[in-house]
Amino acid sequence: MEYKLDRRWLAGFFDGEGTICISYKVNSNGKAEFKRYVAITNTKVDILNRIQNEFGGVVRQNSISKKDNNFKPCYQWRGFSKVANQFLYEIQDYLILKKEHCNLWFMFNQTVPEMSLGNFKGGLGVDTEFVQNRMVMVNRLKQLNQRGLNAKVL
């Protein structure tokens, strides 16, 4: 019998190996679409499978590790929408590095219909100002997620 993963440990693991993403695109009808997910990438598939067993989501091998034999196999767990909400809800009090990311996630989700799963068409019946407010949050999250020496986090 496996024990439930400690939420403090899980928050630390996520702070170091995880990401919170809200992506945006305009579909062929000119409507805004937002896709929300959390992900953890690691070479230890066993721990990612444990997270999947507790929360749901999917575990897949990262495509770069499939192509290059110089890399260890690398895997990613992803949780979308409601899975991601539950995951972040359970670890939010223990996050340090991704605390602001998590706060933005929940602020954004206050604008999402309750029944929405996975992708959600944010432009359907929503005024331009509403979509613009969402975009402010999406762009801030992008800034926070930038990597490298030239990352501009304000």
Short mmCIF file of N, CA and C in Angstrom, two decimals:
data_model
loop_
_atom_site.label_atom_id
_atom_site.label_comp_id
_atom_site.label_asym_id
_atom_site.label_seq_id
_atom_site.Cartn_x
_atom_site.Cartn_y
_atom_site.Cartn_z
N MET A 1 0.85 -1.19 0.00
CA MET A 1 0.00 0.00 0.00
C MET A 1 0.88 1.24 0.00
N GLU A 2 0.68 2.10 -0.99
CA GLU A 2 1.47 3.31 -1.08
C GLU A 2 0.85 4.39 -0.21
N TYR A 3 1.69 5.16 0.44
CA TYR A 3 1.22 6.28 1.24
C TYR A 3 1.00 7.49 0.34
N LYS A 4 0.17 8.40 0.80
CA LYS A 4 -0.10 9.63 0.07
C LYS A 4 1.15 10.51 0.13
N LEU A 5 1.53 11.09 -0.99
CA LEU A 5 2.71 11.95 -1.03
C LEU A 5 2.51 13.16 -0.12
N ASP A 6 3.52 13.47 0.67
CA ASP A 6 3.49 14.62 1.56
C ASP A 6 3.38 15.90 0.72
N ARG A 7 2.42 16.73 1.03
CA ARG A 7 2.16 17.92 0.23
C ARG A 7 3.28 18.95 0.33
N ARG A 8 3.98 18.99 1.45
CA ARG A 8 5.12 19.91 1.56
C ARG A 8 6.25 19.44 0.65
N TRP A 9 6.52 18.15 0.63
CA TRP A 9 7.55 17.61 -0.26
C TRP A 9 7.15 17.83 -1.71
N LEU A 10 5.88 17.56 -2.02
CA LEU A 10 5.39 17.71 -3.38
C LEU A 10 5.51 19.16 -3.85
N ALA A 11 5.23 20.11 -2.98
CA ALA A 11 5.37 21.54 -3.33
C ALA A 11 6.83 21.86 -3.64
N GLY A 12 7.75 21.35 -2.84
CA GLY A 12 9.17 21.58 -3.10
C GLY A 12 9.61 20.96 -4.42
N PHE A 13 9.14 19.77 -4.69
CA PHE A 13 9.45 19.08 -5.95
C PHE A 13 8.90 19.89 -7.12
N PHE A 14 7.67 20.38 -6.99
CA PHE A 14 7.05 21.17 -8.04
C PHE A 14 7.76 22.51 -8.21
N ASP A 15 8.15 23.15 -7.10
CA ASP A 15 8.91 24.41 -7.18
C ASP A 15 10.15 24.24 -8.05
N GLY A 16 10.82 23.09 -7.92
CA GLY A 16 12.06 22.87 -8.66
C GLY A 16 11.88 22.28 -10.05
N GLU A 17 10.90 21.44 -10.24
CA GLU A 17 10.78 20.67 -11.49
C GLU A 17 9.51 20.97 -12.28
N GLY A 18 8.63 21.80 -11.74
CA GLY A 18 7.32 21.99 -12.36
C GLY A 18 7.14 23.31 -13.08
N THR A 19 6.01 23.39 -13.75
CA THR A 19 5.62 24.63 -14.42
C THR A 19 4.11 24.77 -14.41
N ILE A 20 3.68 26.01 -14.40
CA ILE A 20 2.26 26.35 -14.50
C ILE A 20 2.10 27.11 -15.80
N CYS A 21 1.19 26.66 -16.65
CA CYS A 21 1.07 27.26 -17.98
C CYS A 21 -0.38 27.57 -18.31
N ILE A 22 -0.58 28.77 -18.83
CA ILE A 22 -1.84 29.15 -19.46
C ILE A 22 -1.46 29.68 -20.83
N SER A 23 -1.77 28.92 -21.86
CA SER A 23 -1.42 29.37 -23.21
C SER A 23 -2.65 29.97 -23.88
N TYR A 24 -2.38 30.76 -24.89
CA TYR A 24 -3.43 31.51 -25.56
C TYR A 24 -3.23 31.44 -27.07
N LYS A 25 -4.32 31.31 -27.77
CA LYS A 25 -4.28 31.43 -29.23
C LYS A 25 -5.63 31.92 -29.71
N VAL A 26 -5.62 32.44 -30.93
CA VAL A 26 -6.86 32.85 -31.57
C VAL A 26 -7.20 31.76 -32.57
N ASN A 27 -8.40 31.20 -32.47
CA ASN A 27 -8.79 30.11 -33.36
C ASN A 27 -9.20 30.65 -34.74
N SER A 28 -9.56 29.76 -35.63
CA SER A 28 -9.91 30.14 -37.01
C SER A 28 -11.15 31.02 -37.08
N ASN A 29 -11.97 31.03 -36.04
CA ASN A 29 -13.15 31.89 -35.98
C ASN A 29 -12.86 33.24 -35.34
N GLY A 30 -11.58 33.47 -35.01
CA GLY A 30 -11.20 34.74 -34.39
C GLY A 30 -11.50 34.83 -32.91
N LYS A 31 -11.78 33.71 -32.28
CA LYS A 31 -12.10 33.68 -30.85
C LYS A 31 -10.87 33.28 -30.02
N ALA A 32 -10.78 33.83 -28.84
CA ALA A 32 -9.68 33.51 -27.93
C ALA A 32 -9.86 32.13 -27.34
N GLU A 33 -8.79 31.34 -27.31
CA GLU A 33 -8.79 30.02 -26.65
C GLU A 33 -7.64 29.98 -25.65
N PHE A 34 -7.95 29.49 -24.48
CA PHE A 34 -6.95 29.36 -23.43
C PHE A 34 -6.82 27.90 -23.04
N LYS A 35 -5.59 27.45 -22.85
CA LYS A 35 -5.33 26.07 -22.45
C LYS A 35 -4.54 26.15 -21.14
N ARG A 36 -5.03 25.48 -20.11
CA ARG A 36 -4.43 25.57 -18.78
C ARG A 36 -3.91 24.21 -18.33
N TYR A 37 -2.68 24.19 -17.86
CA TYR A 37 -2.15 22.93 -17.34
C TYR A 37 -0.96 23.19 -16.41
N VAL A 38 -0.66 22.18 -15.62
CA VAL A 38 0.58 22.13 -14.83
C VAL A 38 1.36 20.93 -15.32
N ALA A 39 2.68 21.00 -15.18
CA ALA A 39 3.53 19.90 -15.63
C ALA A 39 4.74 19.77 -14.73
N ILE A 40 5.23 18.55 -14.61
CA ILE A 40 6.48 18.26 -13.91
C ILE A 40 7.30 17.37 -14.83
N THR A 41 8.54 17.77 -15.07
CA THR A 41 9.45 17.00 -15.92
C THR A 41 10.58 16.46 -15.07
N ASN A 42 10.88 15.15 -15.25
CA ASN A 42 11.92 14.52 -14.45
C ASN A 42 12.33 13.21 -15.10
N THR A 43 13.50 12.72 -14.74
CA THR A 43 13.96 11.43 -15.27
C THR A 43 13.43 10.25 -14.45
N LYS A 44 12.86 10.50 -13.32
CA LYS A 44 12.33 9.44 -12.44
C LYS A 44 10.84 9.24 -12.70
N VAL A 45 10.53 8.33 -13.61
CA VAL A 45 9.14 8.12 -14.01
C VAL A 45 8.30 7.58 -12.85
N ASP A 46 8.91 6.86 -11.91
CA ASP A 46 8.15 6.29 -10.80
C ASP A 46 7.43 7.36 -9.98
N ILE A 47 8.12 8.47 -9.71
CA ILE A 47 7.49 9.53 -8.91
C ILE A 47 6.39 10.22 -9.70
N LEU A 48 6.60 10.38 -11.01
CA LEU A 48 5.56 10.99 -11.84
C LEU A 48 4.33 10.09 -11.91
N ASN A 49 4.56 8.78 -11.96
CA ASN A 49 3.43 7.83 -11.93
C ASN A 49 2.68 7.91 -10.61
N ARG A 50 3.40 8.12 -9.51
CA ARG A 50 2.73 8.28 -8.20
C ARG A 50 1.83 9.51 -8.20
N ILE A 51 2.35 10.60 -8.77
CA ILE A 51 1.56 11.84 -8.84
C ILE A 51 0.32 11.60 -9.72
N GLN A 52 0.51 10.91 -10.83
CA GLN A 52 -0.62 10.59 -11.71
C GLN A 52 -1.65 9.74 -10.97
N ASN A 53 -1.20 8.77 -10.20
CA ASN A 53 -2.13 7.91 -9.45
C ASN A 53 -2.93 8.70 -8.43
N GLU A 54 -2.33 9.72 -7.83
CA GLU A 54 -3.04 10.52 -6.82
C GLU A 54 -3.96 11.57 -7.42
N PHE A 55 -3.55 12.17 -8.53
CA PHE A 55 -4.28 13.32 -9.05
C PHE A 55 -4.93 13.09 -10.41
N GLY A 56 -4.44 12.15 -11.19
CA GLY A 56 -4.90 12.00 -12.56
C GLY A 56 -3.87 12.62 -13.50
N GLY A 57 -4.30 12.97 -14.69
CA GLY A 57 -3.39 13.53 -15.67
C GLY A 57 -2.73 12.43 -16.48
N VAL A 58 -1.65 12.79 -17.18
CA VAL A 58 -0.95 11.84 -18.04
C VAL A 58 0.55 11.93 -17.83
N VAL A 59 1.24 10.80 -18.00
CA VAL A 59 2.70 10.75 -17.98
C VAL A 59 3.15 10.27 -19.35
N ARG A 60 4.07 11.02 -19.94
CA ARG A 60 4.61 10.65 -21.25
C ARG A 60 6.10 10.86 -21.26
N GLN A 61 6.77 10.11 -22.13
CA GLN A 61 8.21 10.33 -22.31
C GLN A 61 8.41 11.60 -23.12
N ASN A 62 9.34 12.42 -22.67
CA ASN A 62 9.66 13.67 -23.35
C ASN A 62 10.28 13.36 -24.71
N SER A 63 9.87 14.05 -25.73
CA SER A 63 10.30 13.74 -27.10
C SER A 63 11.80 13.93 -27.30
N ILE A 64 12.43 14.88 -26.61
CA ILE A 64 13.87 15.10 -26.81
C ILE A 64 14.68 13.89 -26.33
N SER A 65 14.24 13.26 -25.25
CA SER A 65 14.98 12.10 -24.75
C SER A 65 14.76 10.86 -25.62
N LYS A 66 13.73 10.87 -26.45
CA LYS A 66 13.51 9.76 -27.39
C LYS A 66 14.47 9.87 -28.57
N LYS A 67 14.84 11.10 -28.94
CA LYS A 67 15.63 11.34 -30.14
C LYS A 67 17.14 11.28 -29.91
N ASP A 68 17.58 11.58 -28.70
CA ASP A 68 19.02 11.73 -28.46
C ASP A 68 19.47 10.74 -27.40
N ASN A 69 20.34 9.81 -27.78
CA ASN A 69 20.83 8.79 -26.85
C ASN A 69 21.79 9.35 -25.81
N ASN A 70 22.21 10.62 -25.94
CA ASN A 70 23.07 11.23 -24.94
C ASN A 70 22.31 11.65 -23.69
N PHE A 71 20.98 11.62 -23.77
CA PHE A 71 20.15 12.01 -22.63
C PHE A 71 19.56 10.78 -21.97
N LYS A 72 19.41 10.86 -20.65
CA LYS A 72 18.63 9.84 -19.95
C LYS A 72 17.18 9.99 -20.41
N PRO A 73 16.42 8.91 -20.36
CA PRO A 73 14.99 9.08 -20.65
C PRO A 73 14.38 10.09 -19.67
N CYS A 74 13.61 11.00 -20.21
CA CYS A 74 12.99 12.06 -19.42
C CYS A 74 11.48 11.98 -19.62
N TYR A 75 10.73 12.22 -18.56
CA TYR A 75 9.28 12.06 -18.60
C TYR A 75 8.60 13.32 -18.10
N GLN A 76 7.35 13.47 -18.49
CA GLN A 76 6.58 14.62 -18.04
C GLN A 76 5.19 14.18 -17.61
N TRP A 77 4.79 14.65 -16.43
CA TRP A 77 3.41 14.51 -15.97
C TRP A 77 2.72 15.82 -16.27
N ARG A 78 1.51 15.74 -16.84
CA ARG A 78 0.69 16.93 -17.07
C ARG A 78 -0.69 16.71 -16.50
N GLY A 79 -1.16 17.75 -15.84
CA GLY A 79 -2.53 17.78 -15.36
C GLY A 79 -3.22 19.00 -15.93
N PHE A 80 -4.36 18.78 -16.56
CA PHE A 80 -5.10 19.87 -17.18
C PHE A 80 -6.28 20.28 -16.32
N SER A 81 -6.67 21.53 -16.41
CA SER A 81 -7.89 22.08 -15.86
C SER A 81 -8.20 21.60 -14.44
N LYS A 82 -9.21 20.75 -14.28
CA LYS A 82 -9.65 20.35 -12.93
C LYS A 82 -8.58 19.55 -12.18
N VAL A 83 -7.83 18.71 -12.88
CA VAL A 83 -6.72 17.98 -12.25
C VAL A 83 -5.69 18.97 -11.73
N ALA A 84 -5.35 19.94 -12.57
CA ALA A 84 -4.38 20.97 -12.19
C ALA A 84 -4.90 21.79 -11.01
N ASN A 85 -6.17 22.14 -11.04
CA ASN A 85 -6.77 22.90 -9.93
C ASN A 85 -6.60 22.16 -8.60
N GLN A 86 -6.93 20.88 -8.61
CA GLN A 86 -6.84 20.09 -7.38
C GLN A 86 -5.40 19.98 -6.91
N PHE A 87 -4.49 19.71 -7.84
CA PHE A 87 -3.07 19.61 -7.51
C PHE A 87 -2.57 20.90 -6.87
N LEU A 88 -2.82 22.03 -7.52
CA LEU A 88 -2.33 23.31 -7.00
C LEU A 88 -3.01 23.68 -5.68
N TYR A 89 -4.29 23.37 -5.57
CA TYR A 89 -5.01 23.65 -4.32
C TYR A 89 -4.34 22.94 -3.13
N GLU A 90 -3.92 21.70 -3.36
CA GLU A 90 -3.35 20.92 -2.26
C GLU A 90 -1.92 21.31 -1.90
N ILE A 91 -1.20 21.97 -2.81
CA ILE A 91 0.20 22.34 -2.49
C ILE A 91 0.42 23.84 -2.35
N GLN A 92 -0.59 24.66 -2.64
CA GLN A 92 -0.40 26.11 -2.71
C GLN A 92 0.18 26.73 -1.45
N ASP A 93 -0.18 26.24 -0.29
CA ASP A 93 0.30 26.83 0.96
C ASP A 93 1.79 26.58 1.19
N TYR A 94 2.37 25.64 0.49
CA TYR A 94 3.77 25.26 0.69
C TYR A 94 4.69 25.72 -0.43
N LEU A 95 4.14 26.29 -1.48
CA LEU A 95 4.97 26.77 -2.58
C LEU A 95 5.79 27.97 -2.15
N ILE A 96 6.99 28.07 -2.69
CA ILE A 96 7.85 29.22 -2.45
C ILE A 96 8.15 29.90 -3.79
N LEU A 97 8.85 29.20 -4.67
CA LEU A 97 9.27 29.77 -5.95
C LEU A 97 8.10 30.01 -6.90
N LYS A 98 7.11 29.19 -6.83
CA LYS A 98 5.99 29.28 -7.76
C LYS A 98 4.71 29.81 -7.09
N LYS A 99 4.87 30.50 -5.99
CA LYS A 99 3.71 31.06 -5.27
C LYS A 99 2.95 32.06 -6.14
N GLU A 100 3.69 33.00 -6.78
CA GLU A 100 3.02 33.99 -7.62
C GLU A 100 2.37 33.33 -8.84
N HIS A 101 3.04 32.34 -9.42
CA HIS A 101 2.47 31.60 -10.55
C HIS A 101 1.11 31.00 -10.14
N CYS A 102 1.12 30.38 -8.98
CA CYS A 102 -0.08 29.72 -8.47
C CYS A 102 -1.20 30.75 -8.21
N ASN A 103 -0.84 31.88 -7.64
CA ASN A 103 -1.84 32.93 -7.40
C ASN A 103 -2.46 33.40 -8.72
N LEU A 104 -1.63 33.57 -9.75
CA LEU A 104 -2.14 33.97 -11.06
C LEU A 104 -3.08 32.91 -11.62
N TRP A 105 -2.72 31.63 -11.43
CA TRP A 105 -3.58 30.53 -11.89
C TRP A 105 -4.98 30.65 -11.30
N PHE A 106 -5.04 30.85 -9.98
CA PHE A 106 -6.35 30.90 -9.33
C PHE A 106 -7.10 32.20 -9.66
N MET A 107 -6.39 33.29 -9.86
CA MET A 107 -7.04 34.53 -10.31
C MET A 107 -7.65 34.32 -11.70
N PHE A 108 -6.88 33.70 -12.58
CA PHE A 108 -7.38 33.42 -13.94
C PHE A 108 -8.60 32.50 -13.86
N ASN A 109 -8.54 31.49 -13.03
CA ASN A 109 -9.63 30.52 -12.95
C ASN A 109 -10.93 31.11 -12.42
N GLN A 110 -10.83 32.25 -11.76
CA GLN A 110 -12.06 32.92 -11.33
C GLN A 110 -12.85 33.44 -12.53
N THR A 111 -12.20 33.51 -13.69
CA THR A 111 -12.85 33.99 -14.90
C THR A 111 -13.31 32.84 -15.80
N VAL A 112 -13.12 31.60 -15.35
CA VAL A 112 -13.42 30.42 -16.16
C VAL A 112 -14.73 29.79 -15.69
N PRO A 113 -15.61 29.46 -16.63
CA PRO A 113 -16.85 28.78 -16.24
C PRO A 113 -16.56 27.48 -15.49
N GLU A 114 -17.33 27.18 -14.47
CA GLU A 114 -17.13 26.01 -13.61
C GLU A 114 -17.10 24.70 -14.40
N MET A 115 -17.92 24.57 -15.42
CA MET A 115 -18.03 23.32 -16.14
C MET A 115 -16.95 23.15 -17.21
N SER A 116 -16.07 24.14 -17.35
CA SER A 116 -15.05 24.09 -18.39
C SER A 116 -14.03 23.00 -18.11
N LEU A 117 -13.72 22.21 -19.14
CA LEU A 117 -12.70 21.17 -19.04
C LEU A 117 -11.64 21.43 -20.09
N GLY A 118 -10.37 21.21 -19.74
CA GLY A 118 -9.28 21.33 -20.72
C GLY A 118 -9.23 22.69 -21.34
N ASN A 119 -9.30 22.73 -22.66
CA ASN A 119 -9.30 24.01 -23.37
C ASN A 119 -10.63 24.71 -23.12
N PHE A 120 -10.57 26.01 -23.14
CA PHE A 120 -11.82 26.71 -22.99
C PHE A 120 -11.81 27.92 -23.89
N LYS A 121 -12.90 28.13 -24.56
CA LYS A 121 -13.03 29.19 -25.55
C LYS A 121 -13.36 30.48 -24.82
N GLY A 122 -12.30 31.23 -24.50
CA GLY A 122 -12.45 32.43 -23.68
C GLY A 122 -13.08 33.60 -24.39
N GLY A 123 -13.23 33.55 -25.70
CA GLY A 123 -13.77 34.68 -26.41
C GLY A 123 -15.24 34.54 -26.73
N LEU A 124 -15.84 33.42 -26.42
CA LEU A 124 -17.25 33.20 -26.77
C LEU A 124 -18.15 33.95 -25.80
N GLY A 125 -18.81 35.00 -26.30
CA GLY A 125 -19.73 35.74 -25.46
C GLY A 125 -19.05 36.56 -24.38
N VAL A 126 -17.76 36.82 -24.53
CA VAL A 126 -17.01 37.55 -23.53
C VAL A 126 -16.53 38.85 -24.16
N ASP A 127 -16.68 39.96 -23.44
CA ASP A 127 -16.28 41.23 -24.03
C ASP A 127 -14.76 41.36 -24.08
N THR A 128 -14.31 42.27 -24.90
CA THR A 128 -12.88 42.47 -25.16
C THR A 128 -12.10 42.79 -23.88
N GLU A 129 -12.68 43.61 -23.01
CA GLU A 129 -11.99 43.97 -21.76
C GLU A 129 -11.74 42.74 -20.90
N PHE A 130 -12.69 41.84 -20.88
CA PHE A 130 -12.56 40.60 -20.10
C PHE A 130 -11.39 39.77 -20.62
N VAL A 131 -11.31 39.61 -21.95
CA VAL A 131 -10.21 38.86 -22.55
C VAL A 131 -8.89 39.59 -22.30
N GLN A 132 -8.88 40.91 -22.38
CA GLN A 132 -7.66 41.68 -22.11
C GLN A 132 -7.18 41.48 -20.68
N ASN A 133 -8.10 41.44 -19.72
CA ASN A 133 -7.71 41.17 -18.33
C ASN A 133 -7.08 39.79 -18.18
N ARG A 134 -7.63 38.82 -18.89
CA ARG A 134 -7.03 37.48 -18.87
C ARG A 134 -5.63 37.52 -19.47
N MET A 135 -5.47 38.27 -20.54
CA MET A 135 -4.17 38.35 -21.21
C MET A 135 -3.11 38.98 -20.32
N VAL A 136 -3.48 39.92 -19.47
CA VAL A 136 -2.53 40.50 -18.52
C VAL A 136 -1.98 39.38 -17.62
N MET A 137 -2.86 38.51 -17.14
CA MET A 137 -2.43 37.40 -16.28
C MET A 137 -1.58 36.41 -17.06
N VAL A 138 -1.99 36.08 -18.29
CA VAL A 138 -1.23 35.14 -19.13
C VAL A 138 0.17 35.68 -19.39
N ASN A 139 0.26 36.97 -19.73
CA ASN A 139 1.58 37.56 -20.03
C ASN A 139 2.47 37.63 -18.79
N ARG A 140 1.90 37.90 -17.64
CA ARG A 140 2.69 37.90 -16.40
C ARG A 140 3.22 36.50 -16.12
N LEU A 141 2.39 35.50 -16.32
CA LEU A 141 2.82 34.12 -16.13
C LEU A 141 3.95 33.76 -17.10
N LYS A 142 3.85 34.23 -18.33
CA LYS A 142 4.93 34.00 -19.31
C LYS A 142 6.23 34.62 -18.83
N GLN A 143 6.15 35.83 -18.29
CA GLN A 143 7.36 36.49 -17.76
C GLN A 143 7.97 35.66 -16.64
N LEU A 144 7.13 35.19 -15.74
CA LEU A 144 7.62 34.40 -14.61
C LEU A 144 8.24 33.08 -15.06
N ASN A 145 7.76 32.54 -16.17
CA ASN A 145 8.24 31.24 -16.66
C ASN A 145 9.47 31.36 -17.56
N GLN A 146 9.88 32.57 -17.91
CA GLN A 146 11.05 32.72 -18.78
C GLN A 146 12.29 32.16 -18.09
N ARG A 147 13.15 31.54 -18.91
CA ARG A 147 14.40 30.99 -18.39
C ARG A 147 15.57 31.73 -19.03
N GLY A 148 16.72 31.58 -18.41
CA GLY A 148 17.95 32.11 -19.01
C GLY A 148 18.38 33.42 -18.39
N LEU A 149 19.54 33.87 -18.82
CA LEU A 149 20.14 35.07 -18.27
C LEU A 149 19.39 36.33 -18.66
N ASN A 150 18.71 36.32 -19.80
CA ASN A 150 18.02 37.51 -20.27
C ASN A 150 16.54 37.54 -19.91
N ALA A 151 16.13 36.66 -19.01
CA ALA A 151 14.73 36.64 -18.60
C ALA A 151 14.39 37.95 -17.91
N LYS A 152 13.25 38.51 -18.27
CA LYS A 152 12.82 39.81 -17.71
C LYS A 152 11.66 39.59 -16.79
N VAL A 153 11.94 39.35 -15.54
CA VAL A 153 10.89 39.20 -14.55
C VAL A 153 10.80 40.49 -13.77
N LEU A 154 9.65 41.12 -13.82
CA LEU A 154 9.46 42.42 -13.16
C LEU A 154 8.94 42.25 -11.76
#
